Short mmCIF file of C-alpha atoms in Angstrom, two decimals:
data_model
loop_
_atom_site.label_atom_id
_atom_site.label_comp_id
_atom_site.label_asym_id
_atom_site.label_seq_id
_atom_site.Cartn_x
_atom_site.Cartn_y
_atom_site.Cartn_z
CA UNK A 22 151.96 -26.30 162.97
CA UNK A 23 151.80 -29.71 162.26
CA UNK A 24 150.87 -31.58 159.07
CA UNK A 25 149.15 -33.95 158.30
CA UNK A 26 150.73 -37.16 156.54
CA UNK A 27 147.90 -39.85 155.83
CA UNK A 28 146.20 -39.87 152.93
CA UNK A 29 143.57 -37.26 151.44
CA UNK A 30 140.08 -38.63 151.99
CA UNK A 31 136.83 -37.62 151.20
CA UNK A 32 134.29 -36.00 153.25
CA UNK A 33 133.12 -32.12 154.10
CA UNK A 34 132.75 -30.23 150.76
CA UNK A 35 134.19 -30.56 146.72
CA UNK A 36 137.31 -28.20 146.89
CA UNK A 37 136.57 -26.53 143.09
CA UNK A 38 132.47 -26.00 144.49
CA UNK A 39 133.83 -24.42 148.05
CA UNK A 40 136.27 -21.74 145.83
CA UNK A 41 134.62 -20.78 143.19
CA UNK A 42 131.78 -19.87 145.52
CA UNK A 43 134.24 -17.42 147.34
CA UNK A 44 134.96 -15.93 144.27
CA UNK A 45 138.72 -17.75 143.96
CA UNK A 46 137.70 -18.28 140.39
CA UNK A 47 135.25 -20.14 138.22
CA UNK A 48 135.18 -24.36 138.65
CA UNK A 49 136.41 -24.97 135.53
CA UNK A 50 139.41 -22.73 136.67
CA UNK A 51 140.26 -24.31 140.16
CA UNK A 52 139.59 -27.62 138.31
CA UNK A 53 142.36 -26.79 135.74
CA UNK A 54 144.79 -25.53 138.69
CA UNK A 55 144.16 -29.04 140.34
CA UNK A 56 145.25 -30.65 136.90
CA UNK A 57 148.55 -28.34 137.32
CA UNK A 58 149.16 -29.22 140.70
CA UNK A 59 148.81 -25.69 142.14
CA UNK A 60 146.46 -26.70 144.78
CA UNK A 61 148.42 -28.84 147.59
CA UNK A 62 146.32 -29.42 150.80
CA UNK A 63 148.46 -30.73 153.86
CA UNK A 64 151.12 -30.27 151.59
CA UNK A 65 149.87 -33.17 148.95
CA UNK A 66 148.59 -32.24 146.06
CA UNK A 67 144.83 -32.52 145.37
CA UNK A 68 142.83 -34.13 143.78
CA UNK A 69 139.80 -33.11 141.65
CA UNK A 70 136.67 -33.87 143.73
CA UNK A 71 138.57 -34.17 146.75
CA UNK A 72 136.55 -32.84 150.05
CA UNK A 73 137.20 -30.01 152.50
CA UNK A 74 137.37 -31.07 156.06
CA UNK A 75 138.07 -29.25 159.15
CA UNK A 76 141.68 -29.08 159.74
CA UNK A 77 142.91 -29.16 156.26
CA UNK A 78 145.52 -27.12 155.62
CA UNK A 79 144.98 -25.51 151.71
CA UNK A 80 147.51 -23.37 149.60
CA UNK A 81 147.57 -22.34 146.35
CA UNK A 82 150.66 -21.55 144.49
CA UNK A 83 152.07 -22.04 147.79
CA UNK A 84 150.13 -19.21 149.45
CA UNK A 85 148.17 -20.33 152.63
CA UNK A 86 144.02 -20.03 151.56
CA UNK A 87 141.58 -19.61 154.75
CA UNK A 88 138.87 -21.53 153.15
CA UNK A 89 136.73 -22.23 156.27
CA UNK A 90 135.57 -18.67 156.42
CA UNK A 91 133.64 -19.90 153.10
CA UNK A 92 132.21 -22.78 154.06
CA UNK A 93 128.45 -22.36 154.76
CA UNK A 94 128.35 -19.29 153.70
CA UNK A 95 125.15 -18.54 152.95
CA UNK A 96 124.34 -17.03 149.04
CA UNK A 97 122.97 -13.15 148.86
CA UNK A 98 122.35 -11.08 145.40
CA UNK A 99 121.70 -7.50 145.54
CA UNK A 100 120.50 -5.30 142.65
CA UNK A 101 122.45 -2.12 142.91
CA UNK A 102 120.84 1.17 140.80
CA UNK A 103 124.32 2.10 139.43
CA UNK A 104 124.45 5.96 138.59
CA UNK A 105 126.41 7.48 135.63
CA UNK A 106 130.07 8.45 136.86
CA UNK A 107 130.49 5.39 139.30
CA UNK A 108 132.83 2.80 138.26
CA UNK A 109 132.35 -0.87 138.92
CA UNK A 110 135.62 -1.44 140.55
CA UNK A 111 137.19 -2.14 143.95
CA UNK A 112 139.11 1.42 143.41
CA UNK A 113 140.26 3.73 141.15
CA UNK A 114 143.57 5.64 141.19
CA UNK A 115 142.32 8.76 140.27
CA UNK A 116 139.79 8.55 142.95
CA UNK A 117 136.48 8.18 140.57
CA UNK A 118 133.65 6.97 142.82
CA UNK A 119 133.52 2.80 143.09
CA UNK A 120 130.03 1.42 143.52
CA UNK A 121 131.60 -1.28 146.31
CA UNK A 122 131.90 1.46 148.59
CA UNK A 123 127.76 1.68 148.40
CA UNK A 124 127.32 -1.89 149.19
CA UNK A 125 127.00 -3.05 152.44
CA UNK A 126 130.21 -4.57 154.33
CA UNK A 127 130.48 -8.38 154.54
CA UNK A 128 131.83 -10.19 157.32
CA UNK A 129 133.10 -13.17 155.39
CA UNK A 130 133.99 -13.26 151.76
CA UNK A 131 133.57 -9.89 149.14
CA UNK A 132 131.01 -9.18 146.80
CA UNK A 133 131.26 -9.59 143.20
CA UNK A 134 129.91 -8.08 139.73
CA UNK A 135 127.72 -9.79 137.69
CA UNK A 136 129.56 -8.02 134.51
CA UNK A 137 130.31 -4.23 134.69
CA UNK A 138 128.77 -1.04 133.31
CA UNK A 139 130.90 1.51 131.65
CA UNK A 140 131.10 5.00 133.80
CA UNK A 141 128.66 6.45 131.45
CA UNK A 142 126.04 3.86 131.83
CA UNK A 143 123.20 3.86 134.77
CA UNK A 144 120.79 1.39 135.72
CA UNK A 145 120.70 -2.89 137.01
CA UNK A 146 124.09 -4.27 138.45
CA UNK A 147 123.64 -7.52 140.04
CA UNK A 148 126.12 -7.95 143.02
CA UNK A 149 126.81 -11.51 144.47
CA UNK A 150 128.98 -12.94 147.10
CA UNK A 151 128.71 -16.66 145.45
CA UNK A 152 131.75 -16.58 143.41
CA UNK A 153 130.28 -19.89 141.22
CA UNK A 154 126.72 -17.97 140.96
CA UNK A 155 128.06 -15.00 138.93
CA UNK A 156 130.03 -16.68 136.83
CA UNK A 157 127.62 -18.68 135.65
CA UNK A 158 125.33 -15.92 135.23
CA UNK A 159 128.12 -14.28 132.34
CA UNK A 160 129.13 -17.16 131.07
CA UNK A 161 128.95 -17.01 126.82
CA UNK A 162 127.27 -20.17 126.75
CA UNK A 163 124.34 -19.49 128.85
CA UNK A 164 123.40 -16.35 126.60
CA UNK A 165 121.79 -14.55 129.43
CA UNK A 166 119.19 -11.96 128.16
CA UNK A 167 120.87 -8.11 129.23
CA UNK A 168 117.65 -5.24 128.20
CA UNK A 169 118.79 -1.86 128.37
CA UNK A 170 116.54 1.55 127.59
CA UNK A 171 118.36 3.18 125.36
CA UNK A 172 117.97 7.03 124.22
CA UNK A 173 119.35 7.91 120.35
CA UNK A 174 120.17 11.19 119.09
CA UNK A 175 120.33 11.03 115.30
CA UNK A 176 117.63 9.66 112.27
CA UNK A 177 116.72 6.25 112.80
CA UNK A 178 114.73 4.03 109.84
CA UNK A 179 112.81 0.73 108.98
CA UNK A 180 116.24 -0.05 107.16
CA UNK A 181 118.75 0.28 109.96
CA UNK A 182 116.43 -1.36 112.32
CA UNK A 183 116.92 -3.95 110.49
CA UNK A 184 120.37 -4.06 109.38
CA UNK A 185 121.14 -3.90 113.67
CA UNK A 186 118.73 -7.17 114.52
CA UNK A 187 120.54 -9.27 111.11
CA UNK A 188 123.69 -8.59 112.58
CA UNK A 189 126.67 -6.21 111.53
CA UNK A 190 130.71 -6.71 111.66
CA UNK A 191 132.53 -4.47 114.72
CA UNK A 192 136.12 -4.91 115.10
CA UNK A 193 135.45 -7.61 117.52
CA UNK A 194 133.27 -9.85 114.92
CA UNK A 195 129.58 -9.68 114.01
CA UNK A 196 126.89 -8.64 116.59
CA UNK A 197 123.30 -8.10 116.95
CA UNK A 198 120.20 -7.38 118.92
CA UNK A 199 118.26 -10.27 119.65
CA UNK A 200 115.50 -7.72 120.23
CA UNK A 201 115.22 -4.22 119.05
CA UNK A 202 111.58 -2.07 119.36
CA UNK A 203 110.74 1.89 119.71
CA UNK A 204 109.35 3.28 123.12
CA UNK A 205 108.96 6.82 122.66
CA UNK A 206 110.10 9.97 121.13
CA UNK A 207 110.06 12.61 118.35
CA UNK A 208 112.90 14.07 116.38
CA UNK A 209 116.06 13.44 116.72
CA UNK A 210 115.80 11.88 120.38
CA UNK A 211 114.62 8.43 120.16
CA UNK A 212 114.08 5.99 122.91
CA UNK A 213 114.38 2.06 122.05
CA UNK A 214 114.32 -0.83 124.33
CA UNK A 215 117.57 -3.57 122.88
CA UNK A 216 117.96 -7.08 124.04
CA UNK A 217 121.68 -8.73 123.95
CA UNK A 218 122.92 -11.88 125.12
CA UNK A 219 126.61 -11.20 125.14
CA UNK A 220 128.62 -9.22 128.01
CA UNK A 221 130.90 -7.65 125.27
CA UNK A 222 132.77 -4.78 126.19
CA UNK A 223 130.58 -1.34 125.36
CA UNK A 224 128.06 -3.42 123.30
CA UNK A 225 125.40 -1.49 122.67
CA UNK A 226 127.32 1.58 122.07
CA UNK A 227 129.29 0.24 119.70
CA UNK A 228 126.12 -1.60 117.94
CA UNK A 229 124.20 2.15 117.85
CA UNK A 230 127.35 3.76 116.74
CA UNK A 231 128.16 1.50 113.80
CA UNK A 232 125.25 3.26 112.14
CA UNK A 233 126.37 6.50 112.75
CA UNK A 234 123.89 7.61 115.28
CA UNK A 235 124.57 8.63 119.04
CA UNK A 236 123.95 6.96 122.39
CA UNK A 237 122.94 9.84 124.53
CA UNK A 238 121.77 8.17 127.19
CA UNK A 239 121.65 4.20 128.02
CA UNK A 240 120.18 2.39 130.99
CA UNK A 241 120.53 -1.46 131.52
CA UNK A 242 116.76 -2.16 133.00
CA UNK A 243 117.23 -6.72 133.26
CA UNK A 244 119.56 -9.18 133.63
CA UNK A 245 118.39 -12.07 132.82
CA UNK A 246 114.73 -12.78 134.85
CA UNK A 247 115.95 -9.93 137.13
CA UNK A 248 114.33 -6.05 136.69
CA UNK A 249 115.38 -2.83 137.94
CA UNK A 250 112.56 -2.28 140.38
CA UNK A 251 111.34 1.50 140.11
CA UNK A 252 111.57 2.14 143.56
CA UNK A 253 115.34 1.70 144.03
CA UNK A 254 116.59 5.26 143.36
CA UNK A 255 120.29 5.29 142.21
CA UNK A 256 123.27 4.55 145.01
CA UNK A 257 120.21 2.70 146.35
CA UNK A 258 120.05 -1.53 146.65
CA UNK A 259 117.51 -4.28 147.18
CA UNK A 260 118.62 -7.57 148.30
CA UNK A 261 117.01 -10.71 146.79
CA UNK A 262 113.81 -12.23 149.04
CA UNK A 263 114.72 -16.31 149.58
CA UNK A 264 112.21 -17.32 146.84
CA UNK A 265 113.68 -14.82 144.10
CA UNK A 266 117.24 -15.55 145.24
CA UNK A 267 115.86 -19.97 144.48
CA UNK A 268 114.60 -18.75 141.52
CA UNK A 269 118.15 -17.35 139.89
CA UNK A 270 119.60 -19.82 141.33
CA UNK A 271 117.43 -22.35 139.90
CA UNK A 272 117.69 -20.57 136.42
CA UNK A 273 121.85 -21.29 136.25
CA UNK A 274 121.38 -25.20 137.23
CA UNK A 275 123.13 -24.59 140.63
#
């Protein structure tokens, strides 16, 4: 093969906008491995905002990176039903279900999780194959809404209630629900709908459980403006229509 030598110019597509969309890693990421000079392309080393032409040769850390198989590739979002006992994982050692063998196969590029759920926890997964779009979607700072139905087994009062909205101290620092309100129930089985803006690890567990009471059952129902529809049975999917798919898309500034 032979290199190029003449100067990187611009034209085609921003290098950092092209990979994080195939899920190489977030902007901010590529952007810092441009500042460390991991990124050569015709074996110079890049610039930030530099353009993606045909031809260009790319590597990172030296290993060759087919990026045209990204470029144009047109954004799709499914909402995946995930049942209890799948994992959300490309595979598992000890041969656990994975929910990306339930997805459909992609010619170009792999889908990605918007966040995970836990094995015991059912309900909304959002699955993308725009690298960029999900990791906007967790980011901290965009404090997108997660809603989950939630089913309690132990006494639950006026005084917890409100202890778990003020916030409490877990070993990871202080948490809350942004929302917290009763749906149904008797006894000691208690259903509650919970709002949280943070994708910290076994959340709403560990918010429940700091008071001593037991999660016997949790569903995530939204993710942000998205909703579990109810006719998507679990293992099921529905893919996003064009104007919902604008919409999301619209909602994380991209």
């Amino acid at each position: 093969m032979t290199l190029s030598t003449k100067p990187i110019t611009e034209g085609g597509e921003r290098i950092q906008k092209l990979l994080a969309r195939a899920g190489l890693g977030s902007r901010r990421e590529i952007e810092r491995w441009i500042e460390e000079g991991r990124l050569t392309v015709n074996s110079q080393p890049v610039q930030l905002g530099y353009h993606l032409k045909v031809g260009d040769y790319l590597q990172i850390n030296g290993r060759v990176v087919k990026w045209e198989k990204y470029a144009d590739q047109p954004t799709r979002v499914l909402v995946y039903n995930k049942p209890v006992g799948e994992l959300v994982t490309r595979r598992d050692p000890e041969g656990c279900p994975v929910i990306f063998t339930q997805l459909p196969r992609l010619q170009v590029g792999r889908w990605i999780a918007v966040g995970r759920l836990d094995i015991n926890t059912s309900g909304l997964l959002l699955v993308t194959n725009n690298g960029e779009l999900a990791n906007r979607l967790m980011h901290p700072s965009r404090e997108v809404e997660r809603e989950y139905a939630v089913r309690i087994l132990g006494e639950v009062d006026d005084a917890m209630i409100e202890r778990l909205k003020t916030g409490v101290e877990l070993e990871d620092g202080s948490a809350r629900f942004d929302e917290l309100r009763f749906y149904a129930g008797e006894g000691a089985n208690k259903w509650f709908y919970v709002t949280v803006k943070q994708g910290r690890n076994r959340l709403v567990r560990r918010l429940w459980e700091s008071q001593e009471v037991k999660v016997s059952r949790l569903i995530r129902v939204r993710y942000g403006a998205v909703v579990l529809p109810d006719r998507i049975r679990a293992h099921a999917y529905y893919e996003l229509e064009p104007k919902e798919l604008q919409e999301l898309m619209q909602f994380v500034d991209l």
